[in-house]
XYZ file of C-alpha atoms in Angstrom:
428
model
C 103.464 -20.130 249.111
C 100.940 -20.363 246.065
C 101.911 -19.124 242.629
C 99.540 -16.324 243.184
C 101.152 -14.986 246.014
C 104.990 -16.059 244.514
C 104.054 -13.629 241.458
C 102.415 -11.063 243.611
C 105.553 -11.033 245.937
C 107.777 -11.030 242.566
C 105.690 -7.964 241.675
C 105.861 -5.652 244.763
C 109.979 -6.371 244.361
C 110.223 -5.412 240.951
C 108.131 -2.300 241.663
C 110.237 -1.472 244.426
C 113.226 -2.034 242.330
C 111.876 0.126 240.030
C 110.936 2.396 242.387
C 114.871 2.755 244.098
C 116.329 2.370 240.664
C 114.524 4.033 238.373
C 115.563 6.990 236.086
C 112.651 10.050 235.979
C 111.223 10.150 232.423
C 108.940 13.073 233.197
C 109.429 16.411 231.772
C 108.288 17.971 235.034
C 110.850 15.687 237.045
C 108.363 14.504 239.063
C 108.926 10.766 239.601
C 105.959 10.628 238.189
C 107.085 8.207 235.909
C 110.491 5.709 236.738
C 111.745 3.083 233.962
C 114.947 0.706 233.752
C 115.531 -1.062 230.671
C 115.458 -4.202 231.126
C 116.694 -5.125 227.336
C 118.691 -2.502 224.913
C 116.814 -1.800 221.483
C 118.621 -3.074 218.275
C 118.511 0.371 216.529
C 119.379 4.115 217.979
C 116.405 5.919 216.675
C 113.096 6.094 218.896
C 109.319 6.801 217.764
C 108.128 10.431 217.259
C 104.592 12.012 218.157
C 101.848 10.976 216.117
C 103.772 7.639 214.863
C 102.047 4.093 214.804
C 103.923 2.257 217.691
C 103.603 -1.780 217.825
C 103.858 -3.123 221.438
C 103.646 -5.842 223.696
C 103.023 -5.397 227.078
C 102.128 -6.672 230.749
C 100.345 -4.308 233.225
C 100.513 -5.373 237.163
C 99.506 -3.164 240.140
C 101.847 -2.032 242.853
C 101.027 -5.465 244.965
C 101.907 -7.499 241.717
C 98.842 -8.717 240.551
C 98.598 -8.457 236.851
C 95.035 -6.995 235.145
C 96.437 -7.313 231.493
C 98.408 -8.435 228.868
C 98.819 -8.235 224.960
C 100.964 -11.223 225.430
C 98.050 -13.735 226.911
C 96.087 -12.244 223.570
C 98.864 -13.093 221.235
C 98.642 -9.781 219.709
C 100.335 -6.554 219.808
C 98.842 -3.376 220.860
C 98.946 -0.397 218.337
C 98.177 3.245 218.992
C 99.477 6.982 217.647
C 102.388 8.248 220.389
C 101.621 11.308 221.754
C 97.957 11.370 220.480
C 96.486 10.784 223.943
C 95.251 7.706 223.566
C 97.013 6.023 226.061
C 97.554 6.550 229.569
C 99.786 10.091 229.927
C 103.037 7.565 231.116
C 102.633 5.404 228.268
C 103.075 8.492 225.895
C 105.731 9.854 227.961
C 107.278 6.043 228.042
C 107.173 4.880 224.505
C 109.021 7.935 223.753
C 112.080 7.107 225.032
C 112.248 3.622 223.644
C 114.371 2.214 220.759
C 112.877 -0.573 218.801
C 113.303 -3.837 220.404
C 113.978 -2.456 223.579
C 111.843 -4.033 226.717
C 111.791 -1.925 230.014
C 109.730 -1.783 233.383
C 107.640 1.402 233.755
C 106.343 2.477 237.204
C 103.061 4.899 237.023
C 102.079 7.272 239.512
C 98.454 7.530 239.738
C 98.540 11.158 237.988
C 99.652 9.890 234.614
C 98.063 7.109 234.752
C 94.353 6.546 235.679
C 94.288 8.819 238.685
C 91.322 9.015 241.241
C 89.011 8.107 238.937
C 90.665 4.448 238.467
C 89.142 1.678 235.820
C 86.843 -0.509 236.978
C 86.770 -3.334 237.756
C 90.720 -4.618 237.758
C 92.120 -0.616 238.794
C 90.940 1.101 241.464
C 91.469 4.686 242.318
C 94.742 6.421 242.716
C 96.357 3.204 242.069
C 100.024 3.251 240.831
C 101.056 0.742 237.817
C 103.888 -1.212 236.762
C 104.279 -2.519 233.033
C 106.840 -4.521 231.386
C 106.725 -2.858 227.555
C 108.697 -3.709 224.877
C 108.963 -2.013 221.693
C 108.181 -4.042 218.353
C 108.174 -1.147 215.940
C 107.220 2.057 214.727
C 106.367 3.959 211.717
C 105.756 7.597 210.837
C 101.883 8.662 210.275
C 100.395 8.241 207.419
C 98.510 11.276 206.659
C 95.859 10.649 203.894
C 96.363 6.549 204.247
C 97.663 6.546 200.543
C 101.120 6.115 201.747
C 101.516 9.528 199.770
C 102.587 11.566 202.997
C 104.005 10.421 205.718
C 104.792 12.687 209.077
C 107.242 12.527 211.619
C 106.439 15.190 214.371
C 109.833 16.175 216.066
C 108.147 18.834 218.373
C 104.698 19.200 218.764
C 102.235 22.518 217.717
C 100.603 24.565 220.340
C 96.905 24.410 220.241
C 94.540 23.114 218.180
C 93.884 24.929 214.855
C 95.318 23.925 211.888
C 96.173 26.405 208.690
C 92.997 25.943 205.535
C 93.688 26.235 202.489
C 93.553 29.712 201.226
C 95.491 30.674 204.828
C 98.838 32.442 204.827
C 101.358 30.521 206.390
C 105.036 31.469 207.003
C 107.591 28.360 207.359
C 110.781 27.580 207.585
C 111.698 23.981 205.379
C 114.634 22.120 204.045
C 114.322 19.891 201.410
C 116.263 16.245 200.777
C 116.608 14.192 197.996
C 118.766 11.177 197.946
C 120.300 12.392 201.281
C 121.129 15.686 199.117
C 119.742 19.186 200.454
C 118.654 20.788 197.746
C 116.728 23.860 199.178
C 116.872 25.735 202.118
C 114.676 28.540 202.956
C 111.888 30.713 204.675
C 109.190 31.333 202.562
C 105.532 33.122 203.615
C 103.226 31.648 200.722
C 99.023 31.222 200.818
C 98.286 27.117 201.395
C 97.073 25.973 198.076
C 99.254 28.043 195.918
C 102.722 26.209 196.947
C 104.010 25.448 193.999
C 104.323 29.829 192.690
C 106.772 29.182 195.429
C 108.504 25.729 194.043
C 107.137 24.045 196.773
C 105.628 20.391 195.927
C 101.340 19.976 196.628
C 102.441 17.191 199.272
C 103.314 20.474 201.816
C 100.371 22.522 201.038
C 98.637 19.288 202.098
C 100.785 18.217 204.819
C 100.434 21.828 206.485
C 96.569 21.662 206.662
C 97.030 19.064 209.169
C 99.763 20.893 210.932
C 99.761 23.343 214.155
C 101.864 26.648 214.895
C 105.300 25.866 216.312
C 105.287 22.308 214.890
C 108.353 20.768 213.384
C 108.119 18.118 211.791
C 109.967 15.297 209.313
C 107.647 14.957 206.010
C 107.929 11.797 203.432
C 106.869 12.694 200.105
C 105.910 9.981 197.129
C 105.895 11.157 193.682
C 102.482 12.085 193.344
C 103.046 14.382 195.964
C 106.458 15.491 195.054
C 107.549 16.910 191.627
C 105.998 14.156 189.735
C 106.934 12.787 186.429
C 108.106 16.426 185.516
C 110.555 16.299 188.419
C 112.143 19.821 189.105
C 115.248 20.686 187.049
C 115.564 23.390 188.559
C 117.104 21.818 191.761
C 118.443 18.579 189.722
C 115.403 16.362 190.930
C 114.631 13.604 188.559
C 111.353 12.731 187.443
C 108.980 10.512 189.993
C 111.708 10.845 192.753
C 110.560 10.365 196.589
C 111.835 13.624 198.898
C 112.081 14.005 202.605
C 111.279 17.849 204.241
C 111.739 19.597 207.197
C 109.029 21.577 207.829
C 108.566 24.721 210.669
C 105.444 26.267 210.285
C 106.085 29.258 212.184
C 102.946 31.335 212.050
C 99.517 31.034 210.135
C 96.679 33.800 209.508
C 93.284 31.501 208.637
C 91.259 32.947 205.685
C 87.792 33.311 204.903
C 85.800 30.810 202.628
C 86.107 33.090 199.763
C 89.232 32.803 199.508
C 89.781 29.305 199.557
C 86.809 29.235 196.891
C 88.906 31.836 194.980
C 91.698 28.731 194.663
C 89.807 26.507 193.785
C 87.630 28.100 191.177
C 90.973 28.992 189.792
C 92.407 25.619 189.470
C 88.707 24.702 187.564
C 89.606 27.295 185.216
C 93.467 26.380 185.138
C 92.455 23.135 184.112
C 89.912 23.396 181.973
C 91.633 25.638 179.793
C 94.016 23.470 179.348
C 91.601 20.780 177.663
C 92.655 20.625 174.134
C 91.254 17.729 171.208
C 87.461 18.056 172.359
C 84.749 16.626 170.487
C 81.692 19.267 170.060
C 79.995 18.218 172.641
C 83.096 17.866 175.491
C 84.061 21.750 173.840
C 80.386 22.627 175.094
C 80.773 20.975 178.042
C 84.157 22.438 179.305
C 82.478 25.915 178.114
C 79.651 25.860 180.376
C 81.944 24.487 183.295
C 84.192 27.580 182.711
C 81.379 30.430 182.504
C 80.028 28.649 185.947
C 83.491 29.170 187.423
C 83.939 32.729 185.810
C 81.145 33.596 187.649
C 81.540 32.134 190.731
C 85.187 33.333 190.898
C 83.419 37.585 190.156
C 80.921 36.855 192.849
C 84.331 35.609 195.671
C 86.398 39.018 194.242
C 83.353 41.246 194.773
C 83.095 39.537 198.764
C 86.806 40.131 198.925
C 86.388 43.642 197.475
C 88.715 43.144 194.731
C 86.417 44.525 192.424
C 89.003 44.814 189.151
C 89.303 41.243 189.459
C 85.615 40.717 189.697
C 85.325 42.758 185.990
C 87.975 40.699 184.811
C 86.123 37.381 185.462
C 83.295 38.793 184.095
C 84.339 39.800 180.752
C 85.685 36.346 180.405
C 82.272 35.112 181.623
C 80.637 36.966 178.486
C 83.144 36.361 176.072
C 81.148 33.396 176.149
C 78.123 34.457 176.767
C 77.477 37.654 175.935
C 73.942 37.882 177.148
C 74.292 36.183 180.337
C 72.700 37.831 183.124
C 74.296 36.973 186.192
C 78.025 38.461 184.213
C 76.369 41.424 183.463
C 74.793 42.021 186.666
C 77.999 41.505 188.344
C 79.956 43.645 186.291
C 77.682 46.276 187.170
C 77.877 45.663 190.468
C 81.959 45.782 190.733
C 81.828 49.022 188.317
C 79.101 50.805 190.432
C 81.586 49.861 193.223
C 84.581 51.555 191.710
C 82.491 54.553 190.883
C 81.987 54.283 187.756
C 78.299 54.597 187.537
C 77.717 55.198 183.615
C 79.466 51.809 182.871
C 77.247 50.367 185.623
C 74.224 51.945 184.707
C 75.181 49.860 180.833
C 75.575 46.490 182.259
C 72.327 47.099 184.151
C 70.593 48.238 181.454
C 71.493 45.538 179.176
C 70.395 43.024 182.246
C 66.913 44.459 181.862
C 67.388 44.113 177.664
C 67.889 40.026 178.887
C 65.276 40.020 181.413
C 62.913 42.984 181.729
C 61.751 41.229 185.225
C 64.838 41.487 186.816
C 63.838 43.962 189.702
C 67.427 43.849 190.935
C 69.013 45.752 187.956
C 66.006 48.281 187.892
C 66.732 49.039 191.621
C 70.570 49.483 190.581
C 70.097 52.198 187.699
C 68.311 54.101 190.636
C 71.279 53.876 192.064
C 73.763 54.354 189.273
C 71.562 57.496 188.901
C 71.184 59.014 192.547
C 75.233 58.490 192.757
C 76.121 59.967 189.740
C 74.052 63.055 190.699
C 75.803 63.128 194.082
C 78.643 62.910 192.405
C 77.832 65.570 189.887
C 76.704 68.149 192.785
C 80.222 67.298 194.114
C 82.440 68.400 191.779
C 80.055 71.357 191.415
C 80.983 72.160 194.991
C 84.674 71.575 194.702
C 84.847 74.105 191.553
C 82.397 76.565 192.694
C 84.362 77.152 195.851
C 87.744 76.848 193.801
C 86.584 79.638 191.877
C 85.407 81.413 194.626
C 88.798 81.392 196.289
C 90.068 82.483 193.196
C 87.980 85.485 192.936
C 89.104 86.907 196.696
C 92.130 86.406 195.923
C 91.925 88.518 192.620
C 89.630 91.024 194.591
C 92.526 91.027 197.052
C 95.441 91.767 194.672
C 93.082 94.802 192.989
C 92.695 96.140 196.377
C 96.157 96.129 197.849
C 97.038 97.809 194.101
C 94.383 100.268 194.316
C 95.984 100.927 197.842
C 99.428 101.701 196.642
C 98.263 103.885 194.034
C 96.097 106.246 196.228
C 99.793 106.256 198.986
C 101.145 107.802 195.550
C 98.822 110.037 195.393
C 98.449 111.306 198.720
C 102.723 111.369 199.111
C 102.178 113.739 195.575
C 99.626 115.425 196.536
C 101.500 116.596 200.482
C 104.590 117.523 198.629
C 102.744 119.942 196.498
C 104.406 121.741 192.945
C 107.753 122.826 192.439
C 108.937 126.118 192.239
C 110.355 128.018 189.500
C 113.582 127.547 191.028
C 113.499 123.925 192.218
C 112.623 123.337 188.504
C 115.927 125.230 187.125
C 117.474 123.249 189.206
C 116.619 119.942 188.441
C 116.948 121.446 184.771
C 120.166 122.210 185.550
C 121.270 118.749 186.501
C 119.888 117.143 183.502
């Protein structure tokens, strides 16, 4: 017998083995996928979905003969667990390891390459047996700072993830120092976390999550409290803090308002500048009337037109003359119905620039609505009057009535007599 066939024949009796012995790893229990451990793992905890998993492995078909190895390239093989970017049995496999741990897998074609096979060393519905061990794991690093880092202990449904500016509702414990130091459900909008006491490093973390997921989240300092640290629940300053996170529901927003955040952090910032030079006071000015404005034009998209004055008064406190605040103003005041204080701001957009065909269009407006409204109340008080008219008509009538059945009862009785009249004199 030639080493060929010795290794083959070693092969088809470790696959039957396998195949005899093997305990089902498939959540459909299937037999899909059968593994025996063929060495124990050193440590008790195993890799989670979307961790970085370091292996080392040798892949044989069913007769024995091998088509790879990481081994014969002297280098591990690395992928994301749970990611699908390995073979369904591998993901399904790794899972259940410990680090250290070697075992024998034994692949139906179904989760592995199926009918389609993979040309040229597997052919179709071919089932595959690997010898895997386990050389270590780590969680996912989400923005490859080392900032984040996520453990997924049970995996979203779907595919779409909360934006920023989307209202999420979550469930999350907090750890510091193996401490718990909150505990709580909290429905919040992504990007505005911390109104909440809730570190930046879960806004983040929760645009890259999916409804349903739970998941384990590693938080550095820069994405924790910071160098503030949080008093409030005894956290020293730069300290690193481990979450559990559930995000239980999300409701995605529109772009305006995620722009609404983040012209408000501009502003939040920027007003915070203090020791400029002249020219850096300028500057920050200019940046903050851009932002002003931009933040009037996302409240009148949202309708929140109170908020869109607001910005705009701030806008031309400094600048009183600028054109865009004025026209907006009007705009959001026209929208509340208040059409002379529109019919102002429009005007004085025409005092800036006489071209501006916009404004001219918009005292029309101002004009043919404050007419309507005008005829309106007009309407309303004519017909209030009127009601109040029939029903004074009404009341004369019904006395008039009662003073004519007087009359007529007076009138049928006729005078008294001489002697009803000593009589009633009489009684007096």
């Amino acid at each position: 017998m030639t080493t060929d066939e010795a290794t083959k024949s070693e092969g088809e009796v470790q696959a039957v083995a396998l195949a005899e012995r093997g305990e089902d790893i498939t959540p459909a229990r299937d037999r899909g996928v059968l593994k025996i451990i063929k060495r124990p793992g050193s440590e008790d905890e195993s890799p989670m979905i979307g961790d970085k998993v370091y292996v080392h492995y040798k892949g044989k078909l069913a007769n024995g003969k091998k088509f790879d190895s990481s081994r014969d390239r002297n280098e591990p093989f690395v992928f994301s667990l749970g990611k699908g970017q390995v073979i369904k049995a591998w993901d399904i496999g790794v899972a259940t390891m410990k680090k250290g741990e070697i075992c024998y897998l034994l692949c139906k074609p179904e989760y592995a390459y199926g009918s389609a096979g993979n040309a040229p060393k597997i052919p179709s519905n071919a089932t595959l047996f690997f010898e895997v061990e386990l050389l270590d794991f780590k969680g996912e690093d989400l923005f490859e700072d080392g900032g984040i880092i996520r453990r997924i202990k049970r995996k979203g449904e779907g595919y779409s993830n909360p934006n920023e500016g989307a209202t999420v509702e979550i469930h999350l414990e907090g750890f510091c120092g193996g401490t718990r130091f909150d505990c709580k459900d909290v429905k919040f909008v992504v990007g505005e976390g911390e109104d909440h006491d809730i570190p930046i490093g879960i806004d983040k973390a929760l645009e890259k999550m999916q409804r349903g997921e739970h998941c384990v989240l590693y938080l550095g300092p820069r994405y924790g409290f910071g160098e503030a640290g949080k008093p409030k629940y005894g956290i020293q300053a730069n300290a690193e803090l481990v979450y559990e996170v559930t995000l239980k529901s999300f409701e995605k927003e529109g772009k305006y308002l995620q722009a609404v955040i983040q012209y408000r952090k501009i502003v939040s910032w920027l007003e915070m500048e203090y020791g400029l030079s002249e020219k850096e006071s300028k500057a920050s000015d200019s940046f903050l009337l851009a932002a002003f404005l931009n933040l009037a034009m996302c409240y009148l998209k949202l309708r929140e037109y109170a908020k869109a004055v607001e910005c705009c008064d701030k806008a031309l406190g400094l600048d009183q003359d600028n054109e865009k605040g004025l026209y907006r103003r009007g705009e959001a005041r026209l929208l509340m119905n208040e059409f002379e204080l529109a019919k102002c701001d429009f005007q004085k957009v025409l005092e800036v620039n006489p071209q501006n065909k916009a404004a001219k269009s918009q005292i029309s407006v101002c004009q043919k609505k404050t007419k309507e409204h005008n005829e309106r109340d007009r309407r309303i008080y004519a017909n209030m009057f009127a009601k109040f008219a029939e029903r004074d008509a009404k009341e004369a009538a019904s006395k008039t009535g009662v003073e004519k059945a007087v009359e007529k009862a007076a009138c049928e009785k006729g005078p008294k007599t001489g002697a009803e009249e000593e009589e009633a004199e009489g009684h007096v």
